[in-house]
PDB file of C-alpha atoms in Angstrom:
ATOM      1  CA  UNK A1132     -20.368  46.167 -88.043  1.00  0.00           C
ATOM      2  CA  UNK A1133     -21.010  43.916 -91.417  1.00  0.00           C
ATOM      3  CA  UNK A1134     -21.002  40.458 -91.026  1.00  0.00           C
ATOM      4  CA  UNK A1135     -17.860  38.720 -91.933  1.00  0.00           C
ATOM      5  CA  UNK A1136     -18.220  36.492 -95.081  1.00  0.00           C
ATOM      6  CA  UNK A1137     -17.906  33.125 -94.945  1.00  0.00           C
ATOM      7  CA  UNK A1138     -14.742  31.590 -96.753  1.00  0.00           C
ATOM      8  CA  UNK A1139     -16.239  29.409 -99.534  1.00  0.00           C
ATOM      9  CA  UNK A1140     -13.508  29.417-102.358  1.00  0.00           C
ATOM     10  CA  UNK A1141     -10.131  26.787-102.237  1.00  0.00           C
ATOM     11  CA  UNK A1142      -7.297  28.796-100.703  1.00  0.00           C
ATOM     12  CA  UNK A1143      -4.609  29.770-103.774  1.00  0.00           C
ATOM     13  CA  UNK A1144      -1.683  27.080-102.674  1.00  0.00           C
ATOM     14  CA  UNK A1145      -4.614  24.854-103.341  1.00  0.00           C
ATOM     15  CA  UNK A1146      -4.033  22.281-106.250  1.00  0.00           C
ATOM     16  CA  UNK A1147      -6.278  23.394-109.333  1.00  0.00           C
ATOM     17  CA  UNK A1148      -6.899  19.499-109.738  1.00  0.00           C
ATOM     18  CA  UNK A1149      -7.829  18.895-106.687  1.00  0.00           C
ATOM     19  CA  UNK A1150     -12.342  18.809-106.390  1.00  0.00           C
ATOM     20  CA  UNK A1151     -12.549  18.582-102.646  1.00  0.00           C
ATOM     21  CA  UNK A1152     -14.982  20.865-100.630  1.00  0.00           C
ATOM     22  CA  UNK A1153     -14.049  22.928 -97.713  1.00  0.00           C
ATOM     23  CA  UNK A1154     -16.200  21.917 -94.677  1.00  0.00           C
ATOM     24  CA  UNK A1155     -17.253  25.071 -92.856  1.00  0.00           C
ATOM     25  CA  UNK A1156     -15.893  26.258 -89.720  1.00  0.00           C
ATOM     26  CA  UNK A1157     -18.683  26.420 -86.727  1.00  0.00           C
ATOM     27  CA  UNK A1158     -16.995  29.395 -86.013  1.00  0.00           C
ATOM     28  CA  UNK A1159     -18.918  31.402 -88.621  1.00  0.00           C
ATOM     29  CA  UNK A1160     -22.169  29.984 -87.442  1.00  0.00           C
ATOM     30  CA  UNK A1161     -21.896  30.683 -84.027  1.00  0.00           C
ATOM     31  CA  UNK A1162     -25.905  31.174 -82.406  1.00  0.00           C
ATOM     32  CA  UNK A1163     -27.503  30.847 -79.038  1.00  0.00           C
ATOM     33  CA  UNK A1164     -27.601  27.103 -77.453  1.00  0.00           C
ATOM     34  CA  UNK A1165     -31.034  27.173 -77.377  1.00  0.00           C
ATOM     35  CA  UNK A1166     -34.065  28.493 -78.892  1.00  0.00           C
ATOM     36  CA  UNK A1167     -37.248  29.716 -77.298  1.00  0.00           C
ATOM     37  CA  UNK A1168     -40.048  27.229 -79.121  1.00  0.00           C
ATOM     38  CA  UNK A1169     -42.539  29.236 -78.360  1.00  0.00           C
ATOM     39  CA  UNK A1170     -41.268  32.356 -80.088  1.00  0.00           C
ATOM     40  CA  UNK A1171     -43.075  33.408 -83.432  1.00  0.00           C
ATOM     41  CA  UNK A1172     -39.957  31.854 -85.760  1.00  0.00           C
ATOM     42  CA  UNK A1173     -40.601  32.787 -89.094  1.00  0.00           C
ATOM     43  CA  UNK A1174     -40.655  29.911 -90.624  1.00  0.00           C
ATOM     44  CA  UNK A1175     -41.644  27.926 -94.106  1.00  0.00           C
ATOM     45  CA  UNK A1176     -43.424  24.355 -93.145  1.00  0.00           C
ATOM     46  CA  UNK A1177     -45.444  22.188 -95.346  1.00  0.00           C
ATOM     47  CA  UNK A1178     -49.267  21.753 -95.433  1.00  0.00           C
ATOM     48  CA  UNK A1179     -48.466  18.029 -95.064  1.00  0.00           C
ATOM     49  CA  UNK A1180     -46.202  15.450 -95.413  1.00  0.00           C
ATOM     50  CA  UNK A1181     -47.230  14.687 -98.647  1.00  0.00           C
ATOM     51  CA  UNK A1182     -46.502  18.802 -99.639  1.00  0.00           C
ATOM     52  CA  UNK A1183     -42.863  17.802 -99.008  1.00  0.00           C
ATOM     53  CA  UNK A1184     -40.397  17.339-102.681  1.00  0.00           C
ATOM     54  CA  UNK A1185     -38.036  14.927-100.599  1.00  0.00           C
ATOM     55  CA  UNK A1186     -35.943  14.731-103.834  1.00  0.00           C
ATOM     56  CA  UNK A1187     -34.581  18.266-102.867  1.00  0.00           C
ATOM     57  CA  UNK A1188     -32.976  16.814 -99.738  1.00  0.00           C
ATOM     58  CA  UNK A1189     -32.190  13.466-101.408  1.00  0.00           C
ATOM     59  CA  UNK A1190     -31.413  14.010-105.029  1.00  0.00           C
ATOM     60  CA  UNK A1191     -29.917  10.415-105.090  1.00  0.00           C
ATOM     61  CA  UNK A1192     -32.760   8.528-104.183  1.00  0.00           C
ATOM     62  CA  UNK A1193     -35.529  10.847-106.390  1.00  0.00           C
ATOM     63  CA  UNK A1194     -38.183   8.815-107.971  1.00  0.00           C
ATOM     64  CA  UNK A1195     -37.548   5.793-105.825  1.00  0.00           C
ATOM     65  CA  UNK A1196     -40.415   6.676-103.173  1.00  0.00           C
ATOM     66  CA  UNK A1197     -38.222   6.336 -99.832  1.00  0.00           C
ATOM     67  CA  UNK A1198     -38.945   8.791 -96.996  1.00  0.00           C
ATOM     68  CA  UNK A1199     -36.972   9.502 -93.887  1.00  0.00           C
ATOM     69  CA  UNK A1200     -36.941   6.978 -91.505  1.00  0.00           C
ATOM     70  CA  UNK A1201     -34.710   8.496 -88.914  1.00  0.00           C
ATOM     71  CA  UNK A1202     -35.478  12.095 -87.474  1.00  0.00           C
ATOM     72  CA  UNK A1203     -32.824  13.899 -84.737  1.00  0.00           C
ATOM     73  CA  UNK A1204     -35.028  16.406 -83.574  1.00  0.00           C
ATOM     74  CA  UNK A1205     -33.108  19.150 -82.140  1.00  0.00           C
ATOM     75  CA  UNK A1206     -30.259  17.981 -84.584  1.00  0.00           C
ATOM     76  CA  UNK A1207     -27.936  20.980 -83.416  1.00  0.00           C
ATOM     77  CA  UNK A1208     -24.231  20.894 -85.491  1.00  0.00           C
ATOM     78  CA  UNK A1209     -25.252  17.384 -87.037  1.00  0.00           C
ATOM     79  CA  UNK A1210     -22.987  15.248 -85.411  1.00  0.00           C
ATOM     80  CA  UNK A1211     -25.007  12.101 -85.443  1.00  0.00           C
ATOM     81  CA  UNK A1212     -26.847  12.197 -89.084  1.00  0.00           C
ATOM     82  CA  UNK A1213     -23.359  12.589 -90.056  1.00  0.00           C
ATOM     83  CA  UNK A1214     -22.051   9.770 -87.857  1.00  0.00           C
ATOM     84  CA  UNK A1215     -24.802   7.460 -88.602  1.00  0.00           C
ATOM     85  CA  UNK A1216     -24.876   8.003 -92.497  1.00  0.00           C
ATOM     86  CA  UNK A1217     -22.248   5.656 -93.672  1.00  0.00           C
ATOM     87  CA  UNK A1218     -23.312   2.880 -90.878  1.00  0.00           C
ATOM     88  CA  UNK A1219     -27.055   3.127 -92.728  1.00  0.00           C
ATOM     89  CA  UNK A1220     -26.277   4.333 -96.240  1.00  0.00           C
ATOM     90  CA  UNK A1221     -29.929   3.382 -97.324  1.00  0.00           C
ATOM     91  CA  UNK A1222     -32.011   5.016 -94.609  1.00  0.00           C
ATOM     92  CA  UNK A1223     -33.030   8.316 -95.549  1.00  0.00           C
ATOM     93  CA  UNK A1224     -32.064  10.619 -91.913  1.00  0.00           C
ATOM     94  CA  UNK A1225     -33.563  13.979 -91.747  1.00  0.00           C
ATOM     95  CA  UNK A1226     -32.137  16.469 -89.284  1.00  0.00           C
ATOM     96  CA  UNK A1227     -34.899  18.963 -87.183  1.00  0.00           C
ATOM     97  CA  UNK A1228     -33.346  22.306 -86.290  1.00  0.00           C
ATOM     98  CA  UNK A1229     -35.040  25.813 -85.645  1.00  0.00           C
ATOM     99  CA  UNK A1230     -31.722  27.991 -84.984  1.00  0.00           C
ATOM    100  CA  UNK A1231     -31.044  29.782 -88.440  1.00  0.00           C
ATOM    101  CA  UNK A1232     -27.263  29.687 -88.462  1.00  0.00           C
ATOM    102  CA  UNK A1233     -26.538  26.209 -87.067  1.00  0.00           C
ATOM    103  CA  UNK A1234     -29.460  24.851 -89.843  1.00  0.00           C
ATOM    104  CA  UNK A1235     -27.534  26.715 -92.612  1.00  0.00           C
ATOM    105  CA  UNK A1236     -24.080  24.950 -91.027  1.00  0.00           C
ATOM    106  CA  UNK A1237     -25.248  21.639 -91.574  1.00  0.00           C
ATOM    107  CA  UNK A1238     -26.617  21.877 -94.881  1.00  0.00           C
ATOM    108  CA  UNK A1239     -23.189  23.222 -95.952  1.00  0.00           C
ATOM    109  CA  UNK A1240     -21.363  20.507 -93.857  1.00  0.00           C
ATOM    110  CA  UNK A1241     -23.913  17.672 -95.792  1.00  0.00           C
ATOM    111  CA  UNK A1242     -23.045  19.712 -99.212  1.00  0.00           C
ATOM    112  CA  UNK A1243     -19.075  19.528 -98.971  1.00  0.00           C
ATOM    113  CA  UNK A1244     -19.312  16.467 -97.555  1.00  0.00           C
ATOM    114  CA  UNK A1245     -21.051  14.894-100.196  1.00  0.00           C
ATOM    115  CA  UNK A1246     -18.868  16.857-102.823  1.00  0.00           C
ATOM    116  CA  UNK A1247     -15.622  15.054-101.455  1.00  0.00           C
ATOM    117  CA  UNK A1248     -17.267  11.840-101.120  1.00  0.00           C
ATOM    118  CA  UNK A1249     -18.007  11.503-104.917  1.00  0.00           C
ATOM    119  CA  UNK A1250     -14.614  12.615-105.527  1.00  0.00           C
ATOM    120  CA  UNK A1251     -12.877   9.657-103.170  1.00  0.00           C
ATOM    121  CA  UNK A1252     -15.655   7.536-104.881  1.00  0.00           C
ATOM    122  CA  UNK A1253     -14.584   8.126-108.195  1.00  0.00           C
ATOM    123  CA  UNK A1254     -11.073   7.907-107.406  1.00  0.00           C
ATOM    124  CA  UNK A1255     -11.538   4.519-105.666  1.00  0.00           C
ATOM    125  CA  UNK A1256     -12.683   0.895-106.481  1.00  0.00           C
ATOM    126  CA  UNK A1257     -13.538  -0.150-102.953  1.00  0.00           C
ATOM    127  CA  UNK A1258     -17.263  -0.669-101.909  1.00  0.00           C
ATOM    128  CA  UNK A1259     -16.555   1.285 -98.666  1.00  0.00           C
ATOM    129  CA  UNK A1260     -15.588   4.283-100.505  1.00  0.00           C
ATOM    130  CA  UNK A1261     -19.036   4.479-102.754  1.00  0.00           C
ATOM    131  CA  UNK A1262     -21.263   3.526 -99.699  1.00  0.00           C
ATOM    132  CA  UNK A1263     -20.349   6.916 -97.963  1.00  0.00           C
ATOM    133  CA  UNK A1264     -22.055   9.218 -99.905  1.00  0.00           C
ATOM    134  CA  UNK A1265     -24.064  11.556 -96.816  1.00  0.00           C
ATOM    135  CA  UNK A1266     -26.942  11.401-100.241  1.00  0.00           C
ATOM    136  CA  UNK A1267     -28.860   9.592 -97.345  1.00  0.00           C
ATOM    137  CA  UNK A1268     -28.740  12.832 -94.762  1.00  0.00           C
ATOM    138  CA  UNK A1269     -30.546  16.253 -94.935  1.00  0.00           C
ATOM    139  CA  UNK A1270     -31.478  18.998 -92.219  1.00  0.00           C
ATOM    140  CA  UNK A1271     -34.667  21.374 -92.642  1.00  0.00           C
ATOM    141  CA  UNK A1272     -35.202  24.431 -90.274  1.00  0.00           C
ATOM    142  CA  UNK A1273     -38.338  23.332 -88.250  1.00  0.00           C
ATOM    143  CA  UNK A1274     -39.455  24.036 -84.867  1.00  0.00           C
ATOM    144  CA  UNK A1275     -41.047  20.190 -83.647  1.00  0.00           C
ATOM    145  CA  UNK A1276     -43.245  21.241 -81.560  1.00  0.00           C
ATOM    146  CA  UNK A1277     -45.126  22.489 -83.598  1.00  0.00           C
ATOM    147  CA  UNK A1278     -44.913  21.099 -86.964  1.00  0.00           C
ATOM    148  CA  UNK A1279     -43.293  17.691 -86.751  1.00  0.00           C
ATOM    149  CA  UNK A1280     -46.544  16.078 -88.436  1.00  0.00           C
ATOM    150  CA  UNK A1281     -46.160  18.257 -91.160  1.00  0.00           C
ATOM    151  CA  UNK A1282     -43.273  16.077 -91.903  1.00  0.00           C
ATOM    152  CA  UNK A1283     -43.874  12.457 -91.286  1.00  0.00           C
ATOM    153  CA  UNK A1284     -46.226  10.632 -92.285  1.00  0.00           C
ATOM    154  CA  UNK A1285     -48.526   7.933 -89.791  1.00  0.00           C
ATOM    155  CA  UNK A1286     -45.771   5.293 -88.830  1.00  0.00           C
ATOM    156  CA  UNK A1287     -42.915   6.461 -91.373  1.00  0.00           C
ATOM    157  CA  UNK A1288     -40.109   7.034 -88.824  1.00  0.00           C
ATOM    158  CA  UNK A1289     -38.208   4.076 -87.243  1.00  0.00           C
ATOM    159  CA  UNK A1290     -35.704   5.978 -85.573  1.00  0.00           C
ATOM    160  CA  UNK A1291     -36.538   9.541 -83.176  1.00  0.00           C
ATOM    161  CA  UNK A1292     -33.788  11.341 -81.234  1.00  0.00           C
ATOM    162  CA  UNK A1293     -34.057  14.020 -78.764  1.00  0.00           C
ATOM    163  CA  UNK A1294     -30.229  14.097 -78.152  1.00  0.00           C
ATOM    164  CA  UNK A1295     -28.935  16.873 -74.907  1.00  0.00           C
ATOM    165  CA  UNK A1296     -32.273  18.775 -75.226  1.00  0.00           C
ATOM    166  CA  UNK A1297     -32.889  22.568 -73.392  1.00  0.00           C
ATOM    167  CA  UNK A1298     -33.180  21.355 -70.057  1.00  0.00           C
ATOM    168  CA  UNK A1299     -34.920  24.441 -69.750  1.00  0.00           C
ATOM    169  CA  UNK A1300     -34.970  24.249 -65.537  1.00  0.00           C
ATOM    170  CA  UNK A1301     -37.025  26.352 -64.219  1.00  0.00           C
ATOM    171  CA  UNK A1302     -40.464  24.867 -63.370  1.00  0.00           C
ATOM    172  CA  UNK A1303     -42.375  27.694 -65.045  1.00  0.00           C
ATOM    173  CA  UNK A1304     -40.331  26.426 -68.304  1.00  0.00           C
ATOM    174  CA  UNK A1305     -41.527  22.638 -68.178  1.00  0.00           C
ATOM    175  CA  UNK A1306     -43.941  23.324 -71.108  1.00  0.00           C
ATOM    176  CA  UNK A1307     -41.597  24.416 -73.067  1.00  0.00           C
ATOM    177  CA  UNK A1308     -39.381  20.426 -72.999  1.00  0.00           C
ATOM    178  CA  UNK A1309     -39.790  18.582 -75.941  1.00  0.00           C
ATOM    179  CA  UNK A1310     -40.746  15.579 -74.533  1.00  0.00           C
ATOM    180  CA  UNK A1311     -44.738  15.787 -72.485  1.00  0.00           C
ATOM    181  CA  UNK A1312     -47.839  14.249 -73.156  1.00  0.00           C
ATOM    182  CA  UNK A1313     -49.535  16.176 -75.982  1.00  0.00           C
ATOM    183  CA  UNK A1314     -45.825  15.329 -77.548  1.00  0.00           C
ATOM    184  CA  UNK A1315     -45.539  11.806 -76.851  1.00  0.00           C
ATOM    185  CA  UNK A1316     -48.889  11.353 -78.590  1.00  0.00           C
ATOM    186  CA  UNK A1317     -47.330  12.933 -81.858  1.00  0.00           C
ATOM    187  CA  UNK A1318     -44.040  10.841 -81.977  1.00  0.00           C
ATOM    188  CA  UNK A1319     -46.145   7.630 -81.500  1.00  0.00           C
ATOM    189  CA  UNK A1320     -48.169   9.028 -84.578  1.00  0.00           C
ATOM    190  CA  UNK A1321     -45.214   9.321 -86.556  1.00  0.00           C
ATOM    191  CA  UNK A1322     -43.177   6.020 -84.946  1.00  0.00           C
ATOM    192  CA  UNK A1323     -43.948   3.013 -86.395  1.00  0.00           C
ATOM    193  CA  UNK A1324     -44.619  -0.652 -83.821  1.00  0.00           C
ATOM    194  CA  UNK A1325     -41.687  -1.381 -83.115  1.00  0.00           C
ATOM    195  CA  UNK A1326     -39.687   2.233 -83.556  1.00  0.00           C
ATOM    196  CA  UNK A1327     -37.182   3.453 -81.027  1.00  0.00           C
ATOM    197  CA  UNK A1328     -37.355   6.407 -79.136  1.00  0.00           C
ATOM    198  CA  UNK A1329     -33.574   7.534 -77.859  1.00  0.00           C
ATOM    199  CA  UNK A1330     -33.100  10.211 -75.143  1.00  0.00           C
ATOM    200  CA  UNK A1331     -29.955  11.384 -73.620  1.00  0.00           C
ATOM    201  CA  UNK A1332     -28.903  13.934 -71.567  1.00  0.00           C
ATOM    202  CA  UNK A1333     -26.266  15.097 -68.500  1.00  0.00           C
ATOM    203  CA  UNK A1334     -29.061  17.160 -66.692  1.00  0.00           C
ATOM    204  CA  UNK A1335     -30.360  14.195 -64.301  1.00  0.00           C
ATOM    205  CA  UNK A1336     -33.820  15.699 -63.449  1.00  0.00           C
ATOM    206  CA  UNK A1337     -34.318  16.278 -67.103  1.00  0.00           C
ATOM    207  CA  UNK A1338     -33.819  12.447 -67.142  1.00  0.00           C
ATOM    208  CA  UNK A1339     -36.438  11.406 -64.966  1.00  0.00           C
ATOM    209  CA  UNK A1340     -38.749  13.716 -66.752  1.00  0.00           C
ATOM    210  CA  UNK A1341     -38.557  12.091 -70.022  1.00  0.00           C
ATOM    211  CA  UNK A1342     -38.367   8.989 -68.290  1.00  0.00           C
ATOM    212  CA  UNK A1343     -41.149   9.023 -66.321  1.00  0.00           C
ATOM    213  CA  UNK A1344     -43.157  10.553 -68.893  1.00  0.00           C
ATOM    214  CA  UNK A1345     -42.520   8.224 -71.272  1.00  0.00           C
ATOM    215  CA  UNK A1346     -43.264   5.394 -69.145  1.00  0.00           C
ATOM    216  CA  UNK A1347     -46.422   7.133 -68.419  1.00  0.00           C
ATOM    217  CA  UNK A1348     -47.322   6.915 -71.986  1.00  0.00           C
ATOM    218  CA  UNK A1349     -49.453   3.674 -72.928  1.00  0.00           C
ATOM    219  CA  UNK A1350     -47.443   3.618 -76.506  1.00  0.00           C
ATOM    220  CA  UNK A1351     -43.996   3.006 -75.463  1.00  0.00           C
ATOM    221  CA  UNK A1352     -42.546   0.756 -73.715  1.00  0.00           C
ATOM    222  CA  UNK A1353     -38.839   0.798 -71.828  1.00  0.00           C
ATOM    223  CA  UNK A1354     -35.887  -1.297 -73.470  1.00  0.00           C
ATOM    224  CA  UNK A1355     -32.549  -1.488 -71.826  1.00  0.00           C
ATOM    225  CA  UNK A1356     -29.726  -0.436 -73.452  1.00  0.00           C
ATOM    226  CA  UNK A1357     -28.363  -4.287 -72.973  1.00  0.00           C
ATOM    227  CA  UNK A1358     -31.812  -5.589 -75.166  1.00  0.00           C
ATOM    228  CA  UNK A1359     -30.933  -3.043 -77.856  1.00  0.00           C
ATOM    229  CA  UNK A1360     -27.356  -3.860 -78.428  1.00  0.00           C
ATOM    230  CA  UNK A1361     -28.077  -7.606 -78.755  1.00  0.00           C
ATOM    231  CA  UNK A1362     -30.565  -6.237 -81.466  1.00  0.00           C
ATOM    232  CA  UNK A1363     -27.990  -5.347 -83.478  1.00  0.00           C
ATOM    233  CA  UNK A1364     -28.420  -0.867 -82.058  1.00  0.00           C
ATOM    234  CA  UNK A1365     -25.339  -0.888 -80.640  1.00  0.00           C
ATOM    235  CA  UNK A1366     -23.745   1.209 -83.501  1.00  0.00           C
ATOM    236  CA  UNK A1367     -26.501   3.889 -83.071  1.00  0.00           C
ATOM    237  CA  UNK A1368     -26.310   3.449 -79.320  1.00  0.00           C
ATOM    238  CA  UNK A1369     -22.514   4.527 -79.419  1.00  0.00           C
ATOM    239  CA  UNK A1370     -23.113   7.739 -81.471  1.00  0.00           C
ATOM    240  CA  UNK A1371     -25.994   8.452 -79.230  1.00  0.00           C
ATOM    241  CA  UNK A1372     -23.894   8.433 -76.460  1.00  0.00           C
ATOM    242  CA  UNK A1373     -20.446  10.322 -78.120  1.00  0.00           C
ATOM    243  CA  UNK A1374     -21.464  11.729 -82.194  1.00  0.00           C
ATOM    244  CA  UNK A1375     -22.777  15.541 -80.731  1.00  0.00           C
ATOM    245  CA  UNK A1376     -20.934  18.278 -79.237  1.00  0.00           C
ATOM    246  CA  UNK A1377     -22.859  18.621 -76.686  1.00  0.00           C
ATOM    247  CA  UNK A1378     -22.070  14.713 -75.798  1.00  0.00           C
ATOM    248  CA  UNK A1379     -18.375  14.979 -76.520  1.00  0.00           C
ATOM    249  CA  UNK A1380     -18.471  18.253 -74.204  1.00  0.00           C
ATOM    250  CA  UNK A1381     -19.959  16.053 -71.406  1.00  0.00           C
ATOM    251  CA  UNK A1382     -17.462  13.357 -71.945  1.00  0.00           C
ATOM    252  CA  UNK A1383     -14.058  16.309 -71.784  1.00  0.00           C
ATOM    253  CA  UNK A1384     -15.522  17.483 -68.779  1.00  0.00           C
ATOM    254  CA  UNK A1385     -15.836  13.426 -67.473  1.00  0.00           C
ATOM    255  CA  UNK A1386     -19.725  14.128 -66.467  1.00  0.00           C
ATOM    256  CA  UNK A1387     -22.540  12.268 -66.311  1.00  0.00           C
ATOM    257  CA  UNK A1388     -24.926  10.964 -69.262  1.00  0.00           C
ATOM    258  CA  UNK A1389     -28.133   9.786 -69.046  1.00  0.00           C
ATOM    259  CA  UNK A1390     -29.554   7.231 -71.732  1.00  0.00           C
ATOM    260  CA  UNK A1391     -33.624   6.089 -71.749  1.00  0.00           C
ATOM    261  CA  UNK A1392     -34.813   4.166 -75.177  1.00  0.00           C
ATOM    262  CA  UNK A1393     -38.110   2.986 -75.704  1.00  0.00           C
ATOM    263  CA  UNK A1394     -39.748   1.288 -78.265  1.00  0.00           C
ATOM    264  CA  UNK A1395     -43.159   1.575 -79.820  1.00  0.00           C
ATOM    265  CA  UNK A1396     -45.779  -0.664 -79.001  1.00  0.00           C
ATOM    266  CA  UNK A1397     -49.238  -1.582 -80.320  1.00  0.00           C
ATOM    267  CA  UNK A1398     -52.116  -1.499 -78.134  1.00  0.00           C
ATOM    268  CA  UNK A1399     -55.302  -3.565 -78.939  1.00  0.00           C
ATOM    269  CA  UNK A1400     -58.261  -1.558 -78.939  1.00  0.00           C
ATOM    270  CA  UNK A1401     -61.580  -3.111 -76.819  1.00  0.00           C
TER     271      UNK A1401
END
């Protein structure tokens, strides 16, 4: 059966004048929840961080030598870079996803959504209006286990989510969660001192994995979610807890989430 096309042009009632961008449906993007990490993905990475043209992603801020300083790792339908991006207009946010149809959903999303932001820009005088621009926000098709050095730099990020990750329950399946040791020592690479880890999650045992793992870790170090709101994280705190589909899913079915942050530490050597 040939795959249906995706509706890209204005319908014909549409006003000729009228420069706004269709978002596209999730309905014509439609993959598996999850993806086996430790399938052969064919997949384009770069040699290094420094491989990377970040003024594809970020045409805005070319030339101006700012990298991404928040990463959702396992960013699924973009819910929070697209949450966040107005709340941090000047952080550069860069989405992590390695199924092929949700990646291509969120660049599209990012694309109209910029389109119709310059057009209420242009059309407005307000400040509000030209500090949403989603120029700050970008997704790449990348499996993290694997390759997340290849895209940050030593202590560039100071921001990492792993937002309602596979759960992936069966004990034989452990390796395959995103957060474990030989992990944790590649998202302290990339976090800089003083960088926030946020994990969330309805699975409970999933929790105290992470948790305990993390705490395990002689990097990071627990922070309540009280500490970070006085901090000023209570904005990215919130969409943690409600920007995703997978949270907003939790929250129509009134279950449980779980929240553990935890911030970067230095350790002096002896």
């Amino acid at each position: 059966m040939a795959k249906r096309k995706r509706d890209t042009q204005q319908p014909e009632n549409k006003p000729a004048e009228a420069t706004v961008a269709l978002l596209p449906q999730k309905k014509h993007y439609r993959q598996r929840a999850h993806a086996n990490p430790f399938s052969d993905h064919s997949l384009d990475y770069p040699a290094s961080p420094r491989d990377i043209d970040w003024a594809k992603h970020y045409p805005t801020y070319a030339n101006t030598g700012k990298l991404p300083e928040f990463a959702d790792v396992g960013c699924g339908f973009g819910g929070l870079l697209i949450t966040l991006a107005p709340l941090f207009p000047d952080t550069l946010m860069l989405g992590m996803e390695i199924r092929v149809q949700v990646t291509q959903y969120v660049e599209d999303r990012i694309a109209a959504l910029r389109v119709n932001a310059a057009s209420e820009a242009a059309s407005s005088s307000t400040e509000v209006s030209r500090a949403v621009h989603y120029q700050n926000i970008s997704v790449v098709r990348a499996n993290a286990m694997k390759f997340l050095p290849n895209y940050f730099a030593k202590h560039s990020l100071t921001s990492l989510f792993f937002l309602f990750p596979d759960p992936h329950f069966k004990s034989r399946k452990h390796k395959a969660r995103i957060i474990s040791p030989t992990l944790l020592a590649e998202y302290a690479y990339a976090l800089r001192p003083g960088g926030i880890v946020y994990t969330i999650t309805d699975v409970k045992d999933l929790h105290e994995w992470m948790r305990s793992h993390l705490e395990a870790f002689p990097l990071f170090s627990y922070v309540d979610e009280e500490s970070l709101r006085a901090e000023g994280k209570g904005p990215i705190i919130d969409a943690v807890y409600t920007s995703t589909e997978e949270g907003k899913k939790v929250q129509r079915n009134k279950g449980e989430k779980w929240l553990a942050c935890f911030r970067r530490i230095e350790v002096e050597r002896q």
